[in-house]
Amino acid sequence: MKSDAIKKGPARAAHRSLLYALGMTDSEMKRPFIAVVNSFNEIVPGHIHLRTLTDAVKAGIRQAGGIPFEFPAIAICDGLAMNHVGMKYSLISRDTIADSCEIMLTAHAFDAVVFIPSCDKVVPGMLMAAARMDLPSIFIGGGPMLPGKYGKENIGLSNLFEAIGTHSVGKMSDDELRAMELSACPTCGSCSGMYTANTMSCLTEAMGMSLPGAGTVPAVYADRVRLAKMTGERIVELLDSGLTATQIMTEKSIRNALHVDMALGGSTNTVLHLLAIARECGYELTLEEINKISCKTPQLCKLSPAGPAFITDLNESGGISAVMAELAKAELITTDCPTVNGFVADRIAKNKGADNIVIRSVEEPFAEDGGLAVLFGNLAPNGCIVKKGAVLPEMMKHEGPARVFNSEEEASEAIFAGKIKAGDVVIIRFEGPQGGPGMREMLSPTASIAGMGLDNSVALITDGRFSGATRGASIGHVCPEAAAGGLLARVQENDIVRIDISERHIELVVSEEELSKREPVPAPDRNLRGVLSRYQKNVDISSRGARVID
């Protein structure tokens, strides 16, 4: 066992003395040491309940003969960080989480690890750490929040962000907005739609790194506590069998996750995270490969914000196992991939697949291709991402004049001032991995456009990111970004931009001769210090996952 490095032999007498200071017994010293990484904190709704799940995990570990040792991980709530300087730190936290897990797991010679994440950057950060460390590993997330109720309709956080736009144009009263804000987030858990946190938890299950149901069972259900206990028991069995993270997180299982992502119509952020996770696994995933997977994978679900169903509905319809069973009928899932409990084939063997309500069949999908699309063209030669499954049909093709802004704040000010008109293409630049830095999510401007009723006539393009709660013709991750010399830095007011999502194409309709005469707008001097400065100097491009590199 790896933990022998701190507990076995005369040379480790001092180490054992420190362990005895924890109250350990001689019999405990002979058992495997299991790390339990708990991202609990008291500011994030997705994490406020994780002490309960962590206690259940530790009980399961003890029942199976292991010794659990809990340590924390940081976690940012993207909703609370949205639309201010705090969002610059969200993506950065992903790599910080991976690094801190590596530090703790290595320094204390753990034999295996249970990761307990929730929310947008914590799940991928811990998956990156799992791949990097390659220990026996398993995940149990906090689970999704229940949807709220407004009148007779189920709602989630995305509805509230859109309501702000509706309120700003006088179509919703103060009292109505107040009633919605009190009901949109009724329980603990990650926000209730197919936003980034829930998508990443679903993909963790699809990849085989968590037990069936871990991606969709609601946070407040007793089923999740049982899953946590079973997860604790299972990690000891994984250690005994010698099955490590990268034996599960293979090229095949990552492709499985991508097929599920396209079928679900998940968050655009998942592309960024899977690119980074694959590289930690030693697999050079590309946007071109992701696009090929998207083109041949039907969209089987339309979950909030793309449709009226929520994660709870997906759970009641069979969850991720049902989606994978349906995809397997079209041979889009590799079923011989190992998981933390058997093989994919075992998980889907008795599952009927589609219910034709929440999960459609492969014969009659919502769309013939995936819910995410990668666009290429002169404006994004390295690619950009759109949640195709949440775009209105009339916006699948769009051509209009550019309205150019050098920050999210400038764009939001113009949107709320009524300066954006039907047909416009809003350009927000210098928000990329380097230019931001931190590649901010921009739910406020996209939701405001939707709330004002302009999502059927206005597109938005940025080198930054979008929340998983975003819908509409919102195209992000433009690469190369403006700060790195991308064409985005040469776009001028009223330039014509042409978008064809069906053909996966994006183009600035300006002649090469004209473009050659233009000097790129210089990136703003952010006068950075601390973590933002280090990140800007070391971050990779978005088409490679925006990882911090040496």
CSV table of C-alpha atoms in Angstrom, one decimal, residues 82 157 190 193 246 305 378 436 448:
chain,number,residue,atom,x,y,z
A,82,MET,CA,-21.6,36.1,-12.0
A,157,LEU,CA,-32.0,29.9,-11.8
A,190,SER,CA,-26.4,22.3,-7.8
A,193,GLY,CA,-31.3,22.6,-14.9
A,246,THR,CA,-7.0,6.1,-15.7
A,305,PRO,CA,-32.7,25.9,-20.2
A,378,ASN,CA,-12.1,33.1,-40.2
A,436,GLY,CA,-9.9,38.4,-19.1
A,448,SER,CA,-31.1,39.7,-20.5
